[in-house]
Coordinates of C-alpha atoms and ligand atoms in Angstrom, one line a residue:
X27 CA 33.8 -8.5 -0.4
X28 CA 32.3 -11.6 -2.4
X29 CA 29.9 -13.6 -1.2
X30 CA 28.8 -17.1 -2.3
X31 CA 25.7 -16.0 -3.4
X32 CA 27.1 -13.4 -5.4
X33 CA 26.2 -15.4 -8.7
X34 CA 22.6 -16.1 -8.0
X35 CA 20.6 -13.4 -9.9
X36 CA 16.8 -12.8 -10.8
X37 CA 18.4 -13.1 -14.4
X38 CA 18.8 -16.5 -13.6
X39 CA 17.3 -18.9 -15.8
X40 CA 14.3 -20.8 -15.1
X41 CA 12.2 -23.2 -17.4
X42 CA 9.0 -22.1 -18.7
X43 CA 7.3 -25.2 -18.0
X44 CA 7.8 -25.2 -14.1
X45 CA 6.2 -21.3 -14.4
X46 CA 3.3 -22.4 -16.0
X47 CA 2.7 -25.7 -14.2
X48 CA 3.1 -23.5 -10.8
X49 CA 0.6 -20.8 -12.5
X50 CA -2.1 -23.6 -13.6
X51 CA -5.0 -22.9 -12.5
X52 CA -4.7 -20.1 -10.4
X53 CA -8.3 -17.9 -10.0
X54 CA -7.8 -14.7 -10.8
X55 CA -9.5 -13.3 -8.0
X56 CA -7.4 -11.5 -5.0
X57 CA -7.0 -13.9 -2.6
X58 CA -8.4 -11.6 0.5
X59 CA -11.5 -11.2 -1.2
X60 CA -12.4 -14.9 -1.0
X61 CA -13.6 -14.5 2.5
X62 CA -16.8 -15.7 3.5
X63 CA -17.4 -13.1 6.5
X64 CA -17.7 -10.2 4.0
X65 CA -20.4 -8.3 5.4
X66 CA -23.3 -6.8 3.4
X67 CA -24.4 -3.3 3.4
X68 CA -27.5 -2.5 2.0
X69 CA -27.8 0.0 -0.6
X70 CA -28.9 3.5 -1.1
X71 CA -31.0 5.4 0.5
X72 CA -33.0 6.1 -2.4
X73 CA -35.0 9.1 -0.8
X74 CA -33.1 12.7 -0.1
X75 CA -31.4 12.5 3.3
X76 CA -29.4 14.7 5.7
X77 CA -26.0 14.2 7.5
X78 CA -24.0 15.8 9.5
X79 CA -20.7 14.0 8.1
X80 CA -20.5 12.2 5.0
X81 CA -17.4 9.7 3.7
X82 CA -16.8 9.0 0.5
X83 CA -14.9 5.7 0.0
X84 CA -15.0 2.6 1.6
X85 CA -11.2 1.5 1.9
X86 CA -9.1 2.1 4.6
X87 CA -9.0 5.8 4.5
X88 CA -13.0 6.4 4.7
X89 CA -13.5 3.3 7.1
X90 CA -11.4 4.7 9.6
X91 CA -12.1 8.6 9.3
X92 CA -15.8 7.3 9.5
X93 CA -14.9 5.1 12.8
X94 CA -12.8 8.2 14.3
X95 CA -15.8 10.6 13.6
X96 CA -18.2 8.7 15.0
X97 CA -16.0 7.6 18.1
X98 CA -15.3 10.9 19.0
X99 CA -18.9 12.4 18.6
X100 CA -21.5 9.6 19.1
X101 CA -23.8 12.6 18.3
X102 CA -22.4 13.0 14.8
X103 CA -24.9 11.5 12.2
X104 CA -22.2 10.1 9.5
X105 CA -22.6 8.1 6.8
X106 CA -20.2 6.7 4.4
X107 CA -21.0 5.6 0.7
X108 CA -19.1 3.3 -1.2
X109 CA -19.8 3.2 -5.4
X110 CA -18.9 -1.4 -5.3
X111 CA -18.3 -3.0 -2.1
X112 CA -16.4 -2.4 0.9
X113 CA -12.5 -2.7 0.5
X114 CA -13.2 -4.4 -3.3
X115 CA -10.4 -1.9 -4.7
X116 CA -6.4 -1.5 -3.0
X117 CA -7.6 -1.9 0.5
X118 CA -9.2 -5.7 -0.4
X119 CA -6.2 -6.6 -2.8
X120 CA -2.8 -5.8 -1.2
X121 CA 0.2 -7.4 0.1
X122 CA -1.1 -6.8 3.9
X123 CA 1.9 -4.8 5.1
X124 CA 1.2 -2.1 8.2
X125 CA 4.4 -0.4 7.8
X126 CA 4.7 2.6 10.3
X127 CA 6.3 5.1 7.7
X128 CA 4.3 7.9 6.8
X129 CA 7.0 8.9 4.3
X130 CA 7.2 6.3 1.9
X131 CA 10.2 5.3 3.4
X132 CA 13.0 7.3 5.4
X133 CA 15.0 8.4 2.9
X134 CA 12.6 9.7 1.2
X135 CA 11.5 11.4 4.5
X136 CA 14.0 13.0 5.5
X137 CA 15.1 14.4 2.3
X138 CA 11.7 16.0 1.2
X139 CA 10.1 17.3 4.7
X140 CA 13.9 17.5 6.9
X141 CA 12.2 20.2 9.5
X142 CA 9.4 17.7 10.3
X143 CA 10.8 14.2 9.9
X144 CA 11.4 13.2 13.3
X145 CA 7.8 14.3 14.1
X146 CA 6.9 12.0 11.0
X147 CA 9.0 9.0 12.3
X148 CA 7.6 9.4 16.1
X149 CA 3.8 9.9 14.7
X150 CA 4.0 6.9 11.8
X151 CA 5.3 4.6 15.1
X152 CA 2.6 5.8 17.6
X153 CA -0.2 5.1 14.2
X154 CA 1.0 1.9 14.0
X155 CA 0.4 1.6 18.2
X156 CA -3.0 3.1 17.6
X157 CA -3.7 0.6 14.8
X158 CA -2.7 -2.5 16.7
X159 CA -4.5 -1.1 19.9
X160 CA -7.9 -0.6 18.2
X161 CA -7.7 -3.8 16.5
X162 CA -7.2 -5.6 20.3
X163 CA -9.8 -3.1 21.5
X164 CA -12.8 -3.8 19.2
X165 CA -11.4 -7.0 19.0
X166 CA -11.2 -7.3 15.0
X167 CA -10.1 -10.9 14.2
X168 CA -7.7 -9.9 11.0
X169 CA -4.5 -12.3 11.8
X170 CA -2.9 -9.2 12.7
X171 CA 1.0 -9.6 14.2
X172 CA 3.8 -7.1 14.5
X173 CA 6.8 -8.5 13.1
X174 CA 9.0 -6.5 12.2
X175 CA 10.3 -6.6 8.4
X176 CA 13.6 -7.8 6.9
X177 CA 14.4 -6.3 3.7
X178 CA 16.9 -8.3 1.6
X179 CA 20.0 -7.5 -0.4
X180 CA 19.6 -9.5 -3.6
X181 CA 22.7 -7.6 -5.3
X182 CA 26.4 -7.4 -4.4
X183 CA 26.2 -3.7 -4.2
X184 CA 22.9 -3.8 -2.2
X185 CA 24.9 -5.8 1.0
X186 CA 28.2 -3.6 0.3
X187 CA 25.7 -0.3 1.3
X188 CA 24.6 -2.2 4.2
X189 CA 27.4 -3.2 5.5
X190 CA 28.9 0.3 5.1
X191 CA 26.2 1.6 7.7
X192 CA 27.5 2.6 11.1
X193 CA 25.6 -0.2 13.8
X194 CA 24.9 2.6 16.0
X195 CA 23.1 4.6 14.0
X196 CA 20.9 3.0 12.5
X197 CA 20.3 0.8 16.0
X198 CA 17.9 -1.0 16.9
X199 CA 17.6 -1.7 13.3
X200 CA 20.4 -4.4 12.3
X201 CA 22.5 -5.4 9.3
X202 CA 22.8 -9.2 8.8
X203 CA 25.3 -11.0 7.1
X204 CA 24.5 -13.5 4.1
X205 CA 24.5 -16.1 6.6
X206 CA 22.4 -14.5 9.5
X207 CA 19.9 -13.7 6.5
X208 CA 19.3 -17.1 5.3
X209 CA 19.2 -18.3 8.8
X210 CA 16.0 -16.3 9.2
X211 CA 14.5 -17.2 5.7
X212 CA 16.4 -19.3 3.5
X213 CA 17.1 -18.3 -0.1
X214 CA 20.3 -18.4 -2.1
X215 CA 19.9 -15.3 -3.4
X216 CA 19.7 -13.3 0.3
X217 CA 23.3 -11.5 0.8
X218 CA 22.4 -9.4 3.3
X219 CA 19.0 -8.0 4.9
X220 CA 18.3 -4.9 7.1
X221 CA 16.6 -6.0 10.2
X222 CA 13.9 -3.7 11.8
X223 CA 11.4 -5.7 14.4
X224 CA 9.2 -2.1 15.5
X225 CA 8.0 -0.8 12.1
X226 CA 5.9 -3.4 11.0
X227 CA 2.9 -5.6 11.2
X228 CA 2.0 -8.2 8.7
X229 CA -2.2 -8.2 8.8
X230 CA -5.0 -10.0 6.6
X231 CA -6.0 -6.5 4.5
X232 CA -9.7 -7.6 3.6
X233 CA -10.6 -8.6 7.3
X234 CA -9.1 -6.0 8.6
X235 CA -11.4 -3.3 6.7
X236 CA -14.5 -5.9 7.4
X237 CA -13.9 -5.6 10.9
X238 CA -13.7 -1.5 11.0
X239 CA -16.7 -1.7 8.5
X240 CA -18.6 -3.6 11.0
X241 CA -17.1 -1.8 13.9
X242 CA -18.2 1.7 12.1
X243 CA -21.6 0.5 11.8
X244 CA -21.9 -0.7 15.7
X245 CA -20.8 2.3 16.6
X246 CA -23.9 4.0 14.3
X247 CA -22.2 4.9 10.8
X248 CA -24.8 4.4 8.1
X249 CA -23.0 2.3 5.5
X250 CA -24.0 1.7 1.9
X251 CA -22.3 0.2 -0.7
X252 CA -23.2 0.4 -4.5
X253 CA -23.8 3.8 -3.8
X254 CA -21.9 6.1 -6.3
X255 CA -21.6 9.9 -5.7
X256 CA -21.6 11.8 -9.0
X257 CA -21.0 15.1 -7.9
X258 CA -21.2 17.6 -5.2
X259 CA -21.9 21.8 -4.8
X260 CA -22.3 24.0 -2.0
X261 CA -25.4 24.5 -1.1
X262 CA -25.8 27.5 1.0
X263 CA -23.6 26.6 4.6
X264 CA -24.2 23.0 3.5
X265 CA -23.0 20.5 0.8
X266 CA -25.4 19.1 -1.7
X267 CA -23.9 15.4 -2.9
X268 CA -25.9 13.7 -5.9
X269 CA -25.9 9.7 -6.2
X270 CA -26.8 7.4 -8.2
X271 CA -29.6 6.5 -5.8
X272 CA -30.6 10.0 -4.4
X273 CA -29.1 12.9 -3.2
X274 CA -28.0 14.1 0.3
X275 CA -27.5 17.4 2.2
X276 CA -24.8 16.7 4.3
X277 CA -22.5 19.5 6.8
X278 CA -19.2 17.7 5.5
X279 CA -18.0 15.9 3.2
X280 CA -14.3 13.6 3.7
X281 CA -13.4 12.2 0.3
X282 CA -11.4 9.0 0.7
X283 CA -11.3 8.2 -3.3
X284 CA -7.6 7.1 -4.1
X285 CA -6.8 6.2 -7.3
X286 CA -10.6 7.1 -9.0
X287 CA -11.5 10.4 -10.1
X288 CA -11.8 12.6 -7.2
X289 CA -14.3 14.7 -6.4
X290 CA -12.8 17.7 -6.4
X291 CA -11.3 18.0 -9.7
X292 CA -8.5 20.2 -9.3
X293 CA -6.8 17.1 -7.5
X294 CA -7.2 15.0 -10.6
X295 CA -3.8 15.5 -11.9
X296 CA -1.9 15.0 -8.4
X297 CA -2.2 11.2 -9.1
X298 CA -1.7 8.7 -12.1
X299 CA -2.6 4.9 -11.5
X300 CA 0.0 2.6 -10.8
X301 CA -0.6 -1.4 -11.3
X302 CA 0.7 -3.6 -9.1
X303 CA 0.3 -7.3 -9.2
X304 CA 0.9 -10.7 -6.6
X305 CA 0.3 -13.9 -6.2
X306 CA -0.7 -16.5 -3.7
X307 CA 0.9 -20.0 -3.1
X308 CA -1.0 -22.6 -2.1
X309 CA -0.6 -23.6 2.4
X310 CA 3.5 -25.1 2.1
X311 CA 3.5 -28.2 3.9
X312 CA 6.0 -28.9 7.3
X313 CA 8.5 -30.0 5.2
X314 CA 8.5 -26.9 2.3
X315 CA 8.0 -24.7 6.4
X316 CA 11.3 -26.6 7.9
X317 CA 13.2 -26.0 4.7
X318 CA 12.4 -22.4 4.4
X319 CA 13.1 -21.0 8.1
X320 CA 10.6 -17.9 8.5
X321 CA 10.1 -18.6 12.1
X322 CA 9.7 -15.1 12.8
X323 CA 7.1 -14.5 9.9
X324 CA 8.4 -10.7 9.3
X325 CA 7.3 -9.0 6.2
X326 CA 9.9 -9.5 3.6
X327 CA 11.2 -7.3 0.5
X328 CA 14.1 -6.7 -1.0
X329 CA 16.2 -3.4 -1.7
X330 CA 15.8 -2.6 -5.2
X331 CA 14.1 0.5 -6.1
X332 CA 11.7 -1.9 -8.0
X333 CA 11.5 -3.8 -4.8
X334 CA 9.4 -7.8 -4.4
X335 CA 7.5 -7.7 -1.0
X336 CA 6.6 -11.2 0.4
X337 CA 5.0 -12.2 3.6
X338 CA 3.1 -15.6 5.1
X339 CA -0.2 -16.1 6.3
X340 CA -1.4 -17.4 9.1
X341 CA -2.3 -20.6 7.1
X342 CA 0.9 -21.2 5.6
X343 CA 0.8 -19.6 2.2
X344 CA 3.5 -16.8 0.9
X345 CA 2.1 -13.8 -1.0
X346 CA 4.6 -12.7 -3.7
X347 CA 4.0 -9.2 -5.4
X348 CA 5.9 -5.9 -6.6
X349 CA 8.7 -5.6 -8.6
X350 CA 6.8 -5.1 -12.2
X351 CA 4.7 -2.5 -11.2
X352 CA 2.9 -1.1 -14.8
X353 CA 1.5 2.6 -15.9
X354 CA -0.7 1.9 -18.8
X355 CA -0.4 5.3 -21.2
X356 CA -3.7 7.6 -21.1
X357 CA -3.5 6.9 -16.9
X358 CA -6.4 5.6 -17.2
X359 CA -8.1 2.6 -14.4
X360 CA -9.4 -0.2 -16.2
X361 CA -10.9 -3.2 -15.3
X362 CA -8.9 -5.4 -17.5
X363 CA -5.5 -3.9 -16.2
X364 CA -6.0 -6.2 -13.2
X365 CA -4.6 -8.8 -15.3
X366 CA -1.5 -9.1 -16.6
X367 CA -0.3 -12.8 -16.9
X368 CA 3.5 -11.6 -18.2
X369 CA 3.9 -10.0 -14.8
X370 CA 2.5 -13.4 -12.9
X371 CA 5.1 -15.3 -15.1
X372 CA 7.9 -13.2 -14.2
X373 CA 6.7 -12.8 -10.4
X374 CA 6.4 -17.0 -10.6
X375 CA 10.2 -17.1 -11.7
X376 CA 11.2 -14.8 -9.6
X377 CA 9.2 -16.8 -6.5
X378 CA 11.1 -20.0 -7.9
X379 CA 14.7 -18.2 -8.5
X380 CA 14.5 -17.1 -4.5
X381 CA 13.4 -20.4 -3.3
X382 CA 14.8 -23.2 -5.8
X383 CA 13.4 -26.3 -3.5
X384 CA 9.5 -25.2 -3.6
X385 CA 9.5 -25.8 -7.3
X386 CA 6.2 -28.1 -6.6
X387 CA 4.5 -25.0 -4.5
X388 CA 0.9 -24.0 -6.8
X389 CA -0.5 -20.8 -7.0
X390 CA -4.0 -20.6 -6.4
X391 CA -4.6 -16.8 -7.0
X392 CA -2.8 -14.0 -8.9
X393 CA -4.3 -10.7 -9.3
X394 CA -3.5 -7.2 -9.3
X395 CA -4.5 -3.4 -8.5
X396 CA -4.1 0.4 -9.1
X397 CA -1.9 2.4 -7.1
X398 CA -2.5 5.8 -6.5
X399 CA 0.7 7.3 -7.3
X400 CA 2.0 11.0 -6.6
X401 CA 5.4 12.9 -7.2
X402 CA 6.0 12.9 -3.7
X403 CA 5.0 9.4 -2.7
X404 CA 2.7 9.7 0.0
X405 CA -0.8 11.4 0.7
X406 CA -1.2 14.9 -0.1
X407 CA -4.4 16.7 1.6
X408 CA -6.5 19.3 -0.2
X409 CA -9.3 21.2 0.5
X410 CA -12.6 22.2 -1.1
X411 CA -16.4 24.0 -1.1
X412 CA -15.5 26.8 1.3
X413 CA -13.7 24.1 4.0
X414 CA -16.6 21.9 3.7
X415 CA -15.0 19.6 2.0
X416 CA -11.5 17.5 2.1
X417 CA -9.7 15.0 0.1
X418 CA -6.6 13.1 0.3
X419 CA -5.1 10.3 -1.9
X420 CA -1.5 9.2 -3.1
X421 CA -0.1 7.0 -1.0
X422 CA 1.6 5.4 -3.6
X423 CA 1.3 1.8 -2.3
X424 CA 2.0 2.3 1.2
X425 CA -1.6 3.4 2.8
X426 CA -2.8 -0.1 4.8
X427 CA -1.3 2.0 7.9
X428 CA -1.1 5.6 6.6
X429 CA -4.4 5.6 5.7
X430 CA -5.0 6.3 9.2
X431 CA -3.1 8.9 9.6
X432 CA -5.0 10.2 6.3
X433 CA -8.3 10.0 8.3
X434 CA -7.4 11.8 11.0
X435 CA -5.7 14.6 8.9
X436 CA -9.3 14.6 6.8
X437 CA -11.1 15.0 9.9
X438 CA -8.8 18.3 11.4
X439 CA -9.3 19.7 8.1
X440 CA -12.5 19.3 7.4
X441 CA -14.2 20.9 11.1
X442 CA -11.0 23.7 10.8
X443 CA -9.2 22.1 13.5
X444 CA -5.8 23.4 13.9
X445 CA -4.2 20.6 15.1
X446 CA 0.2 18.9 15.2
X447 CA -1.1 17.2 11.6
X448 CA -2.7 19.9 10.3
X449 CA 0.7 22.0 10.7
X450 CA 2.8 19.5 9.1
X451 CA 4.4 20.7 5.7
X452 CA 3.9 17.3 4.3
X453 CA -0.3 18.3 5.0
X454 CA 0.0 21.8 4.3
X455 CA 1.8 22.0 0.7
X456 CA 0.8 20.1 -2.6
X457 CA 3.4 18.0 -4.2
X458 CA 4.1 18.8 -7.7
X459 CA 1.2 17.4 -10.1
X460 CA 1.9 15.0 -12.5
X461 CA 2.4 16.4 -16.5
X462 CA -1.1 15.9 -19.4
X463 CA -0.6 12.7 -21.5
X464 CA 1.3 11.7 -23.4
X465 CA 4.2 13.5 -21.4
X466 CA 3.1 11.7 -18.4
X467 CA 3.7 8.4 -20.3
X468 CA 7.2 9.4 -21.5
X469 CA 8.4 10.8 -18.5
X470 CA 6.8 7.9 -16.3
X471 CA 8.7 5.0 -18.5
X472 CA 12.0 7.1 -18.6
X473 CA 11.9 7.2 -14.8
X474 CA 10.9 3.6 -14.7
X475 CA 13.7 3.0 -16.7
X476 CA 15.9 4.7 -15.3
X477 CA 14.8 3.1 -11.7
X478 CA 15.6 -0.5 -13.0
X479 CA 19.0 1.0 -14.2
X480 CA 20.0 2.3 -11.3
X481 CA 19.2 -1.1 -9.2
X482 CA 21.5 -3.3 -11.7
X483 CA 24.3 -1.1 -11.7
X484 CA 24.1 0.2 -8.0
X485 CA 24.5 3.4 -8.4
X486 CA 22.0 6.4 -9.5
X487 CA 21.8 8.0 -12.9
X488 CA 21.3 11.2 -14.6
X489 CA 17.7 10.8 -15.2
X490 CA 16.9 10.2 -11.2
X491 CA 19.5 12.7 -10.1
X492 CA 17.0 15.2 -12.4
X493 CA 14.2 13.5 -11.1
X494 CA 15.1 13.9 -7.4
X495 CA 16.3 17.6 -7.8
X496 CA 12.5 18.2 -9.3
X497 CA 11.4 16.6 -6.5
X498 CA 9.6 13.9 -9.2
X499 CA 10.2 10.6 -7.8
X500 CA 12.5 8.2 -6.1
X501 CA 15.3 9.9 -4.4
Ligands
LIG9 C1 -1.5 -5.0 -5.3 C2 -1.4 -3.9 -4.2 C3 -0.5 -4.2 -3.1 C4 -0.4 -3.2 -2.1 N1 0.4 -3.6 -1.0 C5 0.4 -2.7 0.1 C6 1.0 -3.1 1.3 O1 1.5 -4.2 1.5 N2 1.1 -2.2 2.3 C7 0.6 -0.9 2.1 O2 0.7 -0.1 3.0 N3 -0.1 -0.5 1.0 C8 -0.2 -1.4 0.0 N4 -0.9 -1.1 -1.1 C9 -1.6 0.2 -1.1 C10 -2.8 0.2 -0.2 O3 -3.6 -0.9 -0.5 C11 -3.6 1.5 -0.4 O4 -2.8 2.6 -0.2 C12 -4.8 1.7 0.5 O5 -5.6 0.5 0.6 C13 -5.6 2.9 0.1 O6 -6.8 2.9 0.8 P1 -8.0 3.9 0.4 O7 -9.1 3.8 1.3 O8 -7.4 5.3 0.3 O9 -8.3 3.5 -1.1 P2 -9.2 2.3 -1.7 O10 -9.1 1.0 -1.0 O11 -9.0 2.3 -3.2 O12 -10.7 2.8 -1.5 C14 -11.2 3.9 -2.2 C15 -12.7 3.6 -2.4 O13 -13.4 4.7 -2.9 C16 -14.4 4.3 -3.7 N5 -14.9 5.4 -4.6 C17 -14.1 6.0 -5.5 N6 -14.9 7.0 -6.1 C18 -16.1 7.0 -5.5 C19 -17.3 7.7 -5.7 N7 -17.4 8.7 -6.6 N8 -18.4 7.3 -5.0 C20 -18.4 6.3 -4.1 N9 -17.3 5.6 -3.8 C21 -16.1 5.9 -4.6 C22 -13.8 3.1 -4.5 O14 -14.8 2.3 -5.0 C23 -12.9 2.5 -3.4 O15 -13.6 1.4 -2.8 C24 -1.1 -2.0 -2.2 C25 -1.9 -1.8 -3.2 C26 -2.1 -2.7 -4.2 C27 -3.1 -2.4 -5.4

């Protein structure tokens, strides 16, 4: 079928002077991160102390194991460190989508864990209910709003898959036509969009972990920030943790590291970083809101394997991210990898390609993050120091809701409950680790490659057929 936007391409051009004029002056700084109700959390302790539970991490995944913990035993003495500041890394700095998959997806669900995926799918949904539930219950003021996503077709082939989909399976989710997608948001490049209004919920990322922060240390977690464990041992029935303030004997230990080295360092080589980058327009005004449609605010991307995920504020502004996600050989996470000002150019033409009429929209922040990448896509759960200690990481850019579902794993494993998680396959079994450098550069790129391939042309390729039967990446 052709479609009149059939032409309109992210290969189409743009000049270079409206990129950089809608670039000028944009802080480098991740937008969420601006917010004056960070809280503070003193440092430390600087004396040898004793704890029942300790948490390692202070993003999503160890805010909310420390919050369940501590909820579920007000008895428990827990304590969580964090080596910066509270939600400074991926939990402070991403694009703010709850999505209730816990598979990275569906198809990648149901092709890797087919015994357990409708257990995934029903226990990804009720996380997502939990989220939203504790956020009204401890009434954490994060802009947070289920609704739904739409995920575009920005290629002919893309909308000629959809359209192929049979309504009733794949109900209550919809297919829209060109037109019925650019009713909801319009862009000329839209052919299609897959409409889902249960399995997401667009949230303000930073105030989200500032509220469970704060909520954790109401409920009597001891927080500290600029608190860096170094190492940890078993000592006796107990752990022994070194820091760079002190040390601690503690009964657990829940390792919620992501992307940095963890603690236990047989999982080093189950992740590689990932960079991803976005950017931040400036509030549109009623006229750029009236032109663009978005009444319904869902949380946007596109189909692509190398997909753009875009969503609104509350005040008015579009974050645009994705697509030109970057593994720097030697997998290494560097400060200075948070910038890359090729991928804000391309990310600003892309922004202006999709909608042509907000060519005077500024950017007032880009930034950018590592990933924590596995073969498998999501979280894998490991072990360590007899039981005492558990770690997960991996989720591969989709933890903002998963990460909860992470905590709650961590905590069965770590007190030997056997639990409905705990007997999942995805929990029990490792994914395949990722190669030493510098194969884990070549075989990265080649899948990259291939990835960005596969999108233009629409249909899969050698190199991810290979990849796929190796269970190694996108399916
Ligand atoms: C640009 C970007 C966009 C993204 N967009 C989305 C999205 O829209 N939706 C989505 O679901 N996911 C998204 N993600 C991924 C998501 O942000 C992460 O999966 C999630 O935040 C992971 O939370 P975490 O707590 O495991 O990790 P983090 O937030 O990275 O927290 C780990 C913490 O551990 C601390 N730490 C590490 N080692 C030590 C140590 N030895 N001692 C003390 N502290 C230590 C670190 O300082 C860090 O603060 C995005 C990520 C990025 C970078």
């Amino acid at each position: 079928m052709r479609l009149d936007s059939d032409m309109i391409s992210y290969d189409a051009p743009k000049p270079r002077s409206l990129i950089t004029r809608s670039l000028a002056g944009a802080s480098t700084r991740p937008f969420w991160l601006e917010d004056a109700q960070r809280p503070v959390f003193p440092d430390g302790p600087n004396v040898p102390t004793k704890w029942d539970l300790l948490v390692v991490g202070g993003g999503f995944t160890g805010l909310w194991a420390a919050l369940l913990a501590k909820e579920a035993d007000p008895e428990l003495k827990v304590a969580l460190v964090e080596g910066e500041r509270i939600a400074w890394s991926a939990s402070g700095r991403n694009g703010g989508f709850v999505e209730s998959s816990l598979t990275h997806g569906q198809e990648n669900g149901r092709v890797r864990w087919p015994r357990d995926f409708d257990t995934l799918e029903r226990l990804g949904i009720e996380n997502l209910d939990q989220i939203e539930a504790t956020v009204k219950r401890l009434k954490i003021d994060c802009d947070f709003h289920r609704t739904g996503s739409l995920n575009f077709a920005t290629e002919p082939h893309q909308a000629e898959e959809l359209f192929a989909l049979d309504p009733e399976k794949i109900a209550p989710a919809k297919v829209l036509t060109a037109a019925e997608a650019q009713a909801e948001v319009n862009s000329p490049i839209y052919k299609a969009a897959w409409l889902d209004t249960r399995t997401n919920a667009n949230v303000n990322p930073a105030k989200l972990a500032f509220g469970l922060a704060k909520a954790a240390a109401e409920a009597g977690v001891e927080i500290f920030e600029n608190t860096r464990v170094l190492g940890l041992g078993k000592d006796g029935n107990r752990v022994g943790v070194l820091t760079n303030r002190s040390t601690m004997s503690v009964g657990r230990v829940v390792l919620a590291t992501n992307v940095y080295p963890a603690l236990l360092k047989r999982y080093r080589p189950f992740t590689v970083p990932w960079y991803d980058y976005a950017l931040m327009t400036e509030p549109l005004s009623k006229a750029q809101l009236k032109e663009l449609g978005w009444k319904n605010r869902q949380g946007l991307a596109d189909l692509a394997r190398q997909f753009h995920y875009y969503r609104m504020t509350d005040d008015n502004r579009i974050l645009f991210g994705g697509y030109d996600a970057v593994y720097y050989p030697g997998g290494r996470v560097k400060a200075r990898y948070d910038n890359r000002p090729a991928t804000w150019e391309k990310l600003a033409r892309h922004f202006l390609i999709t909608y042509p009429y907000l060519e005077d929209v500024k950017f007032t922040n880009m930034w950018g993050g590592p990933i924590d990448c596995s073969t498998s896509f999501v979280a894998f759960f490991g072990r360590g120091l007899d039981g005492l200690a558990a770690h997960a990481a991996g989720f591969t850019g989709l933890g903002v809701g998963a990460s909860r579902f992470a905590a709650r794993v961590l905590l069965d494993l770590v007190f030997g409950r056997t639990t409905e998680l705990t007997e999942l396959e995805m929990v029990r079994k490792l994914p395949l680790p990722f190669p030493p450098e510098p194969l884990a550069t070549i075989g990265i790129q080649t899948a990259k490659w291939a990835a960005d391939k596969a999108d233009h042309e629409g249909k899969t390729n050698l190199i991810l057929e290979t990849l796929a039967k190796l269970k190694l990446g996108f399916v």
